[in-house]
PDB file of C-alpha atoms and ligand atoms in Angstrom:
ATOM      1  CA  UNK A   1      47.422  97.801  86.829  1.00 37.00           C
ATOM      2  CA  UNK A   2      47.002  97.272  90.562  1.00 39.00           C
ATOM      3  CA  UNK A   3      49.091  94.385  91.886  1.00 41.00           C
ATOM      4  CA  UNK A   4      47.132  91.634  93.648  1.00 45.00           C
ATOM      5  CA  UNK A   5      46.941  92.151  97.398  1.00 44.00           C
ATOM      6  CA  UNK A   6      48.462  89.187  99.261  1.00 42.00           C
ATOM      7  CA  UNK A   7      46.208  87.517 101.793  1.00 51.00           C
ATOM      8  CA  UNK A   8      47.310  88.448 105.281  1.00 51.00           C
ATOM      9  CA  UNK A   9      50.175  86.350 106.602  1.00 53.00           C
ATOM     10  CA  UNK A  10      51.164  85.194 103.111  1.00 54.00           C
ATOM     11  CA  UNK A  11      54.183  86.671 101.357  1.00 56.00           C
ATOM     12  CA  UNK A  12      53.519  88.025  97.880  1.00 68.00           C
ATOM     13  CA  UNK A  13      54.796  85.543  95.290  1.00 79.00           C
ATOM     14  CA  UNK A  14      57.131  87.257  92.881  1.00 87.00           C
ATOM     15  CA  UNK A  15      56.649  86.279  89.248  1.00 93.00           C
ATOM     16  CA  UNK A  16      59.456  84.064  87.951  1.00 97.00           C
ATOM     17  CA  UNK A  17      62.313  85.948  86.340  1.00 97.00           C
ATOM     18  CA  UNK A  18      65.218  84.011  84.946  1.00 97.00           C
ATOM     19  CA  UNK A  19      68.231  84.877  82.873  1.00 97.00           C
ATOM     20  CA  UNK A  20      70.620  83.556  80.284  1.00 97.00           C
ATOM     21  CA  UNK A  21      74.049  85.032  81.037  1.00 98.00           C
ATOM     22  CA  UNK A  22      76.723  84.083  78.498  1.00 97.00           C
ATOM     23  CA  UNK A  23      80.236  85.507  78.421  1.00 97.00           C
ATOM     24  CA  UNK A  24      81.466  86.180  74.871  1.00 97.00           C
ATOM     25  CA  UNK A  25      84.966  84.897  75.614  1.00 96.00           C
ATOM     26  CA  UNK A  26      84.882  82.010  73.147  1.00 95.00           C
ATOM     27  CA  UNK A  27      82.531  79.777  71.163  1.00 95.00           C
ATOM     28  CA  UNK A  28      79.638  78.335  73.159  1.00 96.00           C
ATOM     29  CA  UNK A  29      79.445  74.557  73.454  1.00 95.00           C
ATOM     30  CA  UNK A  30      76.879  71.857  74.224  1.00 94.00           C
ATOM     31  CA  UNK A  31      77.117  72.574  77.973  1.00 94.00           C
ATOM     32  CA  UNK A  32      75.929  76.124  77.350  1.00 96.00           C
ATOM     33  CA  UNK A  33      73.156  74.816  75.111  1.00 96.00           C
ATOM     34  CA  UNK A  34      71.894  72.628  77.941  1.00 95.00           C
ATOM     35  CA  UNK A  35      72.181  75.242  80.703  1.00 96.00           C
ATOM     36  CA  UNK A  36      70.564  77.984  78.635  1.00 97.00           C
ATOM     37  CA  UNK A  37      67.799  75.671  77.479  1.00 97.00           C
ATOM     38  CA  UNK A  38      67.082  74.672  81.085  1.00 96.00           C
ATOM     39  CA  UNK A  39      66.992  78.353  82.096  1.00 97.00           C
ATOM     40  CA  UNK A  40      64.635  79.210  79.245  1.00 97.00           C
ATOM     41  CA  UNK A  41      62.368  76.212  79.836  1.00 96.00           C
ATOM     42  CA  UNK A  42      62.088  76.883  83.565  1.00 97.00           C
ATOM     43  CA  UNK A  43      61.084  80.502  82.917  1.00 97.00           C
ATOM     44  CA  UNK A  44      58.519  79.398  80.361  1.00 96.00           C
ATOM     45  CA  UNK A  45      57.112  76.592  82.499  1.00 97.00           C
ATOM     46  CA  UNK A  46      56.590  79.112  85.312  1.00 96.00           C
ATOM     47  CA  UNK A  47      54.892  81.581  82.957  1.00 96.00           C
ATOM     48  CA  UNK A  48      57.710  84.004  83.725  1.00 95.00           C
ATOM     49  CA  UNK A  49      60.258  86.139  81.951  1.00 94.00           C
ATOM     50  CA  UNK A  50      63.689  85.189  80.643  1.00 95.00           C
ATOM     51  CA  UNK A  51      66.177  87.967  80.029  1.00 95.00           C
ATOM     52  CA  UNK A  52      69.554  87.857  78.255  1.00 96.00           C
ATOM     53  CA  UNK A  53      72.588  89.426  79.869  1.00 97.00           C
ATOM     54  CA  UNK A  54      75.876  89.599  78.021  1.00 97.00           C
ATOM     55  CA  UNK A  55      78.652  89.264  80.610  1.00 97.00           C
ATOM     56  CA  UNK A  56      81.484  91.000  78.827  1.00 97.00           C
ATOM     57  CA  UNK A  57      83.603  92.481  81.618  1.00 96.00           C
ATOM     58  CA  UNK A  58      86.656  90.379  80.820  1.00 94.00           C
ATOM     59  CA  UNK A  59      87.922  92.933  78.343  1.00 92.00           C
ATOM     60  CA  UNK A  60      91.009  90.923  77.418  1.00 93.00           C
ATOM     61  CA  UNK A  61      89.047  87.842  76.343  1.00 94.00           C
ATOM     62  CA  UNK A  62      85.665  89.139  75.147  1.00 96.00           C
ATOM     63  CA  UNK A  63      85.345  89.692  71.400  1.00 96.00           C
ATOM     64  CA  UNK A  64      82.468  91.026  69.261  1.00 96.00           C
ATOM     65  CA  UNK A  65      82.733  87.970  67.020  1.00 96.00           C
ATOM     66  CA  UNK A  66      81.933  85.710  69.995  1.00 96.00           C
ATOM     67  CA  UNK A  67      79.010  87.935  71.020  1.00 95.00           C
ATOM     68  CA  UNK A  68      77.575  87.717  67.490  1.00 95.00           C
ATOM     69  CA  UNK A  69      77.895  83.938  67.607  1.00 96.00           C
ATOM     70  CA  UNK A  70      76.043  83.893  70.968  1.00 96.00           C
ATOM     71  CA  UNK A  71      73.029  85.617  69.397  1.00 95.00           C
ATOM     72  CA  UNK A  72      73.081  83.278  66.404  1.00 96.00           C
ATOM     73  CA  UNK A  73      73.484  80.193  68.610  1.00 97.00           C
ATOM     74  CA  UNK A  74      70.583  81.190  70.883  1.00 96.00           C
ATOM     75  CA  UNK A  75      68.294  81.828  67.906  1.00 95.00           C
ATOM     76  CA  UNK A  76      69.362  78.521  66.369  1.00 97.00           C
ATOM     77  CA  UNK A  77      68.459  76.757  69.622  1.00 97.00           C
ATOM     78  CA  UNK A  78      65.080  78.498  69.567  1.00 96.00           C
ATOM     79  CA  UNK A  79      65.772  80.449  72.766  1.00 95.00           C
ATOM     80  CA  UNK A  80      64.364  83.947  72.760  1.00 92.00           C
ATOM     81  CA  UNK A  81      64.653  86.570  75.451  1.00 92.00           C
ATOM     82  CA  UNK A  82      62.483  89.374  76.712  1.00 88.00           C
ATOM     83  CA  UNK A  83      63.061  93.046  77.564  1.00 80.00           C
ATOM     84  CA  UNK A  84      66.316  94.970  77.680  1.00 73.00           C
ATOM     85  CA  UNK A  85      67.573  98.471  78.295  1.00 73.00           C
ATOM     86  CA  UNK A  86      65.362 101.270  76.905  1.00 65.00           C
ATOM     87  CA  UNK A  87      67.977 102.331  74.401  1.00 57.00           C
ATOM     88  CA  UNK A  88      68.265  99.034  72.629  1.00 56.00           C
ATOM     89  CA  UNK A  89      64.725  98.158  71.641  1.00 59.00           C
ATOM     90  CA  UNK A  90      62.335  95.701  73.227  1.00 63.00           C
ATOM     91  CA  UNK A  91      64.548  92.647  73.034  1.00 75.00           C
ATOM     92  CA  UNK A  92      68.013  94.094  73.462  1.00 84.00           C
ATOM     93  CA  UNK A  93      70.166  92.187  75.898  1.00 92.00           C
ATOM     94  CA  UNK A  94      71.530  93.770  79.023  1.00 94.00           C
ATOM     95  CA  UNK A  95      75.250  94.307  78.489  1.00 96.00           C
ATOM     96  CA  UNK A  96      77.495  94.459  81.532  1.00 97.00           C
ATOM     97  CA  UNK A  97      80.114  96.701  79.931  1.00 96.00           C
ATOM     98  CA  UNK A  98      77.411  99.383  79.640  1.00 95.00           C
ATOM     99  CA  UNK A  99      76.589  99.271  83.346  1.00 96.00           C
ATOM    100  CA  UNK A 100      79.807 100.654  84.841  1.00 96.00           C
ATOM    101  CA  UNK A 101      78.115 103.508  86.736  1.00 97.00           C
ATOM    102  CA  UNK A 102      75.668 101.142  88.397  1.00 97.00           C
ATOM    103  CA  UNK A 103      78.447  98.853  89.607  1.00 98.00           C
ATOM    104  CA  UNK A 104      80.488 101.808  90.870  1.00 96.00           C
ATOM    105  CA  UNK A 105      77.539 103.056  92.942  1.00 96.00           C
ATOM    106  CA  UNK A 106      77.121  99.695  94.620  1.00 97.00           C
ATOM    107  CA  UNK A 107      80.858  99.237  95.055  1.00 96.00           C
ATOM    108  CA  UNK A 108      80.889 102.569  96.946  1.00 94.00           C
ATOM    109  CA  UNK A 109      78.116 101.296  99.186  1.00 94.00           C
ATOM    110  CA  UNK A 110      80.017  98.120  99.969  1.00 94.00           C
ATOM    111  CA  UNK A 111      83.257  99.969 100.597  1.00 92.00           C
ATOM    112  CA  UNK A 112      81.511 102.360 103.016  1.00 91.00           C
ATOM    113  CA  UNK A 113      80.103  99.414 104.925  1.00 90.00           C
ATOM    114  CA  UNK A 114      83.678  98.264 105.688  1.00 88.00           C
ATOM    115  CA  UNK A 115      83.211  94.666 104.583  1.00 91.00           C
ATOM    116  CA  UNK A 116      85.675  94.938 101.694  1.00 94.00           C
ATOM    117  CA  UNK A 117      89.293  96.010 101.732  1.00 93.00           C
ATOM    118  CA  UNK A 118      91.990  96.961  99.233  1.00 92.00           C
ATOM    119  CA  UNK A 119      94.440  94.205  98.527  1.00 91.00           C
ATOM    120  CA  UNK A 120      97.620  94.476  96.494  1.00 87.00           C
ATOM    121  CA  UNK A 121      97.606  90.688  95.961  1.00 83.00           C
ATOM    122  CA  UNK A 122      96.497  89.276  92.636  1.00 78.00           C
ATOM    123  CA  UNK A 123      95.222  85.712  92.148  1.00 75.00           C
ATOM    124  CA  UNK A 124      98.638  84.839  90.746  1.00 78.00           C
ATOM    125  CA  UNK A 125     100.410  86.283  93.834  1.00 76.00           C
ATOM    126  CA  UNK A 126      98.162  84.170  96.024  1.00 76.00           C
ATOM    127  CA  UNK A 127      98.870  80.997  94.065  1.00 75.00           C
ATOM    128  CA  UNK A 128     102.579  81.674  94.252  1.00 75.00           C
ATOM    129  CA  UNK A 129     102.578  82.635  97.951  1.00 72.00           C
ATOM    130  CA  UNK A 130     100.676  79.561  99.035  1.00 69.00           C
ATOM    131  CA  UNK A 131     102.598  76.714 100.493  1.00 62.00           C
ATOM    132  CA  UNK A 132      99.410  75.405 102.100  1.00 54.00           C
ATOM    133  CA  UNK A 133      97.280  73.023 100.016  1.00 53.00           C
ATOM    134  CA  UNK A 134      94.507  74.482  97.939  1.00 58.00           C
ATOM    135  CA  UNK A 135      90.819  74.022  98.797  1.00 56.00           C
ATOM    136  CA  UNK A 136      88.994  70.838  97.798  1.00 57.00           C
ATOM    137  CA  UNK A 137      88.062  72.484  94.520  1.00 62.00           C
ATOM    138  CA  UNK A 138      91.758  72.901  93.704  1.00 66.00           C
ATOM    139  CA  UNK A 139      91.339  76.637  93.961  1.00 73.00           C
ATOM    140  CA  UNK A 140      93.987  78.720  95.755  1.00 80.00           C
ATOM    141  CA  UNK A 141      92.398  79.949  98.996  1.00 88.00           C
ATOM    142  CA  UNK A 142      93.476  83.466  99.920  1.00 90.00           C
ATOM    143  CA  UNK A 143      95.491  83.158 103.161  1.00 88.00           C
ATOM    144  CA  UNK A 144      94.028  85.159 106.055  1.00 86.00           C
ATOM    145  CA  UNK A 145      97.522  86.378 106.992  1.00 87.00           C
ATOM    146  CA  UNK A 146      97.555  88.552 103.864  1.00 88.00           C
ATOM    147  CA  UNK A 147      94.443  90.357 105.064  1.00 90.00           C
ATOM    148  CA  UNK A 148      94.864  93.809 106.654  1.00 88.00           C
ATOM    149  CA  UNK A 149      93.596  94.284 110.227  1.00 84.00           C
ATOM    150  CA  UNK A 150      89.908  95.187 110.631  1.00 79.00           C
ATOM    151  CA  UNK A 151      89.232  98.880 110.177  1.00 69.00           C
ATOM    152  CA  UNK A 152      91.974  99.345 107.571  1.00 62.00           C
ATOM    153  CA  UNK A 153      89.917 100.494 104.616  1.00 54.00           C
ATOM    154  CA  UNK A 154      92.669 101.944 102.477  1.00 56.00           C
ATOM    155  CA  UNK A 155      92.295 104.415  99.650  1.00 55.00           C
ATOM    156  CA  UNK A 156      89.084 105.884  98.349  1.00 54.00           C
ATOM    157  CA  UNK A 157      89.389 104.954  94.721  1.00 53.00           C
ATOM    158  CA  UNK A 158      89.290 101.513  93.218  1.00 50.00           C
ATOM    159  CA  UNK A 159      92.060 102.048  90.737  1.00 49.00           C
ATOM    160  CA  UNK A 160      94.705 103.268  93.165  1.00 56.00           C
ATOM    161  CA  UNK A 161      94.026 100.540  95.680  1.00 58.00           C
ATOM    162  CA  UNK A 162      94.618  97.432  93.560  1.00 85.00           C
ATOM    163  CA  UNK A 163      92.034  94.691  93.940  1.00 92.00           C
ATOM    164  CA  UNK A 164      89.307  94.899  96.560  1.00 94.00           C
ATOM    165  CA  UNK A 165      88.344  91.776  98.449  1.00 95.00           C
ATOM    166  CA  UNK A 166      85.539  90.710 100.741  1.00 95.00           C
ATOM    167  CA  UNK A 167      86.682  90.115 104.312  1.00 93.00           C
ATOM    168  CA  UNK A 168      85.582  86.503 104.667  1.00 87.00           C
ATOM    169  CA  UNK A 169      83.806  85.076 107.682  1.00 93.00           C
ATOM    170  CA  UNK A 170      86.430  82.374 108.391  1.00 91.00           C
ATOM    171  CA  UNK A 171      85.098  78.890 109.107  1.00 93.00           C
ATOM    172  CA  UNK A 172      81.486  79.851 108.613  1.00 97.00           C
ATOM    173  CA  UNK A 173      79.265  77.349 106.833  1.00 97.00           C
ATOM    174  CA  UNK A 174      77.518  78.806 103.788  1.00 97.00           C
ATOM    175  CA  UNK A 175      74.417  76.786 103.022  1.00 97.00           C
ATOM    176  CA  UNK A 176      71.916  76.921 100.230  1.00 97.00           C
ATOM    177  CA  UNK A 177      69.338  74.688  98.680  1.00 97.00           C
ATOM    178  CA  UNK A 178      69.951  73.945  95.045  1.00 97.00           C
ATOM    179  CA  UNK A 179      66.978  73.085  92.844  1.00 96.00           C
ATOM    180  CA  UNK A 180      68.951  70.288  91.202  1.00 93.00           C
ATOM    181  CA  UNK A 181      71.281  68.950  93.924  1.00 93.00           C
ATOM    182  CA  UNK A 182      69.414  69.735  97.129  1.00 97.00           C
ATOM    183  CA  UNK A 183      71.137  71.029 100.248  1.00 97.00           C
ATOM    184  CA  UNK A 184      74.640  72.253  99.568  1.00 97.00           C
ATOM    185  CA  UNK A 185      77.246  73.555 101.968  1.00 97.00           C
ATOM    186  CA  UNK A 186      80.678  75.174 101.730  1.00 97.00           C
ATOM    187  CA  UNK A 187      82.933  76.633 104.380  1.00 96.00           C
ATOM    188  CA  UNK A 188      84.288  80.150 104.002  1.00 96.00           C
ATOM    189  CA  UNK A 189      88.035  80.275 104.647  1.00 93.00           C
ATOM    190  CA  UNK A 190      88.433  76.613 103.679  1.00 93.00           C
ATOM    191  CA  UNK A 191      86.654  76.141 100.353  1.00 94.00           C
ATOM    192  CA  UNK A 192      87.241  79.723  99.270  1.00 94.00           C
ATOM    193  CA  UNK A 193      89.014  82.717 100.724  1.00 94.00           C
ATOM    194  CA  UNK A 194      88.622  86.495 100.591  1.00 95.00           C
ATOM    195  CA  UNK A 195      87.530  86.943  97.000  1.00 95.00           C
ATOM    196  CA  UNK A 196      87.910  89.870  94.646  1.00 94.00           C
ATOM    197  CA  UNK A 197      84.921  92.162  94.143  1.00 96.00           C
ATOM    198  CA  UNK A 198      86.620  94.989  92.325  1.00 95.00           C
ATOM    199  CA  UNK A 199      89.594  94.567  90.041  1.00 92.00           C
ATOM    200  CA  UNK A 200      92.542  96.848  89.873  1.00 90.00           C
ATOM    201  CA  UNK A 201      91.808  97.552  86.207  1.00 89.00           C
ATOM    202  CA  UNK A 202      88.692  99.430  87.374  1.00 91.00           C
ATOM    203  CA  UNK A 203      86.123  96.723  86.567  1.00 93.00           C
ATOM    204  CA  UNK A 204      83.933  94.784  88.983  1.00 96.00           C
ATOM    205  CA  UNK A 205      84.665  91.090  89.369  1.00 96.00           C
ATOM    206  CA  UNK A 206      82.266  88.494  88.010  1.00 97.00           C
ATOM    207  CA  UNK A 207      80.961  87.761  91.539  1.00 97.00           C
ATOM    208  CA  UNK A 208      80.168  91.378  92.233  1.00 98.00           C
ATOM    209  CA  UNK A 209      78.609  92.302  88.889  1.00 98.00           C
ATOM    210  CA  UNK A 210      76.425  89.207  88.772  1.00 98.00           C
ATOM    211  CA  UNK A 211      74.993  89.795  92.251  1.00 98.00           C
ATOM    212  CA  UNK A 212      74.251  93.459  91.573  1.00 98.00           C
ATOM    213  CA  UNK A 213      72.657  92.574  88.232  1.00 98.00           C
ATOM    214  CA  UNK A 214      70.638  89.601  89.439  1.00 98.00           C
ATOM    215  CA  UNK A 215      69.287  91.721  92.280  1.00 98.00           C
ATOM    216  CA  UNK A 216      68.526  94.855  90.245  1.00 97.00           C
ATOM    217  CA  UNK A 217      67.027  92.796  87.417  1.00 96.00           C
ATOM    218  CA  UNK A 218      64.712  91.069  89.881  1.00 96.00           C
ATOM    219  CA  UNK A 219      65.941  87.565  89.053  1.00 98.00           C
ATOM    220  CA  UNK A 220      64.056  85.017  91.146  1.00 98.00           C
ATOM    221  CA  UNK A 221      66.011  81.923  90.092  1.00 98.00           C
ATOM    222  CA  UNK A 222      69.585  81.650  88.814  1.00 98.00           C
ATOM    223  CA  UNK A 223      70.180  78.680  86.506  1.00 98.00           C
ATOM    224  CA  UNK A 224      73.812  77.974  85.685  1.00 97.00           C
ATOM    225  CA  UNK A 225      76.416  75.237  85.445  1.00 95.00           C
ATOM    226  CA  UNK A 226      77.594  73.399  88.529  1.00 94.00           C
ATOM    227  CA  UNK A 227      81.136  74.632  87.877  1.00 94.00           C
ATOM    228  CA  UNK A 228      79.858  77.827  89.539  1.00 96.00           C
ATOM    229  CA  UNK A 229      78.703  76.251  92.808  1.00 97.00           C
ATOM    230  CA  UNK A 230      81.539  77.831  94.790  1.00 96.00           C
ATOM    231  CA  UNK A 231      80.720  81.153  93.201  1.00 97.00           C
ATOM    232  CA  UNK A 232      77.195  80.775  94.504  1.00 98.00           C
ATOM    233  CA  UNK A 233      78.561  80.386  98.037  1.00 97.00           C
ATOM    234  CA  UNK A 234      80.602  83.550  97.586  1.00 97.00           C
ATOM    235  CA  UNK A 235      77.645  85.365  96.124  1.00 98.00           C
ATOM    236  CA  UNK A 236      75.503  84.441  99.120  1.00 97.00           C
ATOM    237  CA  UNK A 237      77.955  86.450 101.211  1.00 97.00           C
ATOM    238  CA  UNK A 238      77.541  89.430  98.914  1.00 98.00           C
ATOM    239  CA  UNK A 239      73.755  89.241  99.149  1.00 98.00           C
ATOM    240  CA  UNK A 240      74.172  89.268 102.910  1.00 96.00           C
ATOM    241  CA  UNK A 241      76.575  92.218 102.803  1.00 96.00           C
ATOM    242  CA  UNK A 242      74.095  94.208 100.720  1.00 97.00           C
ATOM    243  CA  UNK A 243      71.153  93.116 102.873  1.00 96.00           C
ATOM    244  CA  UNK A 244      69.367  91.615  99.820  1.00 97.00           C
ATOM    245  CA  UNK A 245      67.618  88.287  99.695  1.00 97.00           C
ATOM    246  CA  UNK A 246      69.268  85.779  97.395  1.00 98.00           C
ATOM    247  CA  UNK A 247      67.418  84.197  94.450  1.00 98.00           C
ATOM    248  CA  UNK A 248      66.725  80.471  94.220  1.00 98.00           C
ATOM    249  CA  UNK A 249      69.590  78.453  92.724  1.00 98.00           C
ATOM    250  CA  UNK A 250      69.568  75.715  90.112  1.00 98.00           C
ATOM    251  CA  UNK A 251      72.930  74.315  89.004  1.00 97.00           C
ATOM    252  CA  UNK A 252      72.946  72.062  85.945  1.00 94.00           C
ATOM    253  CA  UNK A 253      75.349  69.139  85.682  1.00 90.00           C
ATOM    254  CA  UNK A 254      78.153  69.678  83.209  1.00 89.00           C
ATOM    255  CA  UNK A 255      78.234  68.106  79.772  1.00 88.00           C
ATOM    256  CA  UNK A 256      81.375  66.001  79.332  1.00 85.00           C
ATOM    257  CA  UNK A 257      83.125  64.542  76.333  1.00 83.00           C
ATOM    258  CA  UNK A 258      83.589  60.810  75.709  1.00 81.00           C
ATOM    259  CA  UNK A 259      86.667  60.846  77.978  1.00 82.00           C
ATOM    260  CA  UNK A 260      84.764  62.485  80.834  1.00 82.00           C
ATOM    261  CA  UNK A 261      86.418  65.862  80.364  1.00 85.00           C
ATOM    262  CA  UNK A 262      84.472  69.099  80.723  1.00 84.00           C
ATOM    263  CA  UNK A 263      83.849  70.884  77.462  1.00 85.00           C
ATOM    264  CA  UNK A 264      85.898  74.041  77.009  1.00 77.00           C
ATOM    265  CA  UNK A 265      85.250  77.173  75.004  1.00 80.00           C
ATOM    266  CA  UNK A 266      88.618  76.779  73.351  1.00 72.00           C
ATOM    267  CA  UNK A 267      87.671  73.826  71.186  1.00 70.00           C
ATOM    268  CA  UNK A 268      85.996  75.276  68.128  1.00 71.00           C
ATOM    269  CA  UNK A 269      85.391  71.845  66.629  1.00 66.00           C
ATOM    270  CA  UNK A 270      82.808  71.082  69.319  1.00 83.00           C
ATOM    271  CA  UNK A 271      81.256  74.538  69.368  1.00 94.00           C
ATOM    272  CA  UNK A 272      77.571  75.273  68.788  1.00 96.00           C
ATOM    273  CA  UNK A 273      78.657  77.549  65.980  1.00 96.00           C
ATOM    274  CA  UNK A 274      80.460  74.705  64.224  1.00 95.00           C
ATOM    275  CA  UNK A 275      77.422  72.450  64.616  1.00 95.00           C
ATOM    276  CA  UNK A 276      75.105  75.198  63.403  1.00 96.00           C
ATOM    277  CA  UNK A 277      77.250  75.846  60.339  1.00 96.00           C
ATOM    278  CA  UNK A 278      77.506  72.108  59.659  1.00 95.00           C
ATOM    279  CA  UNK A 279      73.713  71.861  59.559  1.00 96.00           C
ATOM    280  CA  UNK A 280      73.197  69.885  62.784  1.00 96.00           C
ATOM    281  CA  UNK A 281      69.528  69.772  63.815  1.00 97.00           C
ATOM    282  CA  UNK A 282      69.275  71.726  67.121  1.00 96.00           C
ATOM    283  CA  UNK A 283      66.197  69.774  68.196  1.00 95.00           C
ATOM    284  CA  UNK A 284      68.096  66.496  67.904  1.00 94.00           C
ATOM    285  CA  UNK A 285      71.072  68.019  69.697  1.00 93.00           C
ATOM    286  CA  UNK A 286      68.857  69.040  72.629  1.00 92.00           C
ATOM    287  CA  UNK A 287      67.195  65.631  72.614  1.00 92.00           C
ATOM    288  CA  UNK A 288      70.615  64.021  73.052  1.00 90.00           C
ATOM    289  CA  UNK A 289      71.668  66.508  75.721  1.00 88.00           C
ATOM    290  CA  UNK A 290      68.610  65.910  77.848  1.00 88.00           C
ATOM    291  CA  UNK A 291      68.411  62.150  77.319  1.00 84.00           C
ATOM    292  CA  UNK A 292      71.094  61.153  79.771  1.00 64.00           C
ATOM    293  CA  UNK A 293      71.673  64.033  82.142  1.00 59.00           C
ATOM    294  CA  UNK A 294      69.790  66.612  84.180  1.00 51.00           C
TER     295      UNK A 294
HETATM  296  N1  LIG B   1      78.741  84.399  82.424  1.00 75.83           N
HETATM  297  C1  LIG B   1      79.015  83.168  83.102  1.00 75.83           C
HETATM  298  C2  LIG B   1      79.527  82.142  82.129  1.00 75.83           C
HETATM  299  O1  LIG B   1      79.336  82.270  80.934  1.00 75.83           O
HETATM  300  C3  LIG B   1      77.780  82.584  83.762  1.00 75.83           C
HETATM  301  C4  LIG B   1      77.441  83.373  84.934  1.00 75.83           C
HETATM  302  C5  LIG B   1      76.220  82.965  85.703  1.00 75.83           C
HETATM  303  O2  LIG B   1      75.357  82.266  85.167  1.00 75.83           O
HETATM  304  O3  LIG B   1      76.133  83.407  86.822  1.00 75.83           O
HETATM  305  O4  LIG B   1      80.164  81.208  82.564  1.00 75.83           O
END
């Protein structure tokens, strides 16, 4: 089929492509139900596509039993997904642990550009080394003094070099417009520091894999929880480093318990799986979730 020719002076409008991107590191909860439902509804309302991507790079925490529950929970919620890798049938999910070669190719490209560097410091080292206060988010900001001088690229292989970090543009404002919250701004070097893109265990970090995937999968809008707002700021820097345009962003407010605490994957009693097995009506659950919050 021939694609429609855009009228001169008008950019071609890309069809909406969204994604549901769970990590099978625990039982999903009502917050996931809301975020994934928003993602699915926005794709449908735009007449677009919604894909499923299983984000299973945290090998220590991901378990097949959680992945199985994700599929069952999504079906229970009435959320279906489209396409998938050729090998897995028409509605197979994309699975990050099967995409190692792709990430390695793009990691090589980033390394050759000089905007990342090998760092022997783990997140724990950074937390321990910091006497300075953490960023507003409470997150330990990597201190610039631990950064090697520009031009020091280190070893050629990921595994020998420890973690690899992005050399941050200190004090630069990172701005984006969020579909839910409006204009949003963070400052590199204050709200977050040089972040890890490649882990010393040979896997890409969440930030890196998600940017490569969202770009290669043609995602036009990322819908996720607002606990990942800082990650979005970091990811904007990666889009810039790759020379790719970033998708639109839509961060959903978090679902909280009666005491105002964020829901956690650890609490099985509040999991979607537990509700599903107890015969809760998913339509009523969604009605409640959308009644009071965005
Ligand atoms: N996999 C992440 C999570 O379950 C979400 C990542 C994203 O939406 O970018 O928290």
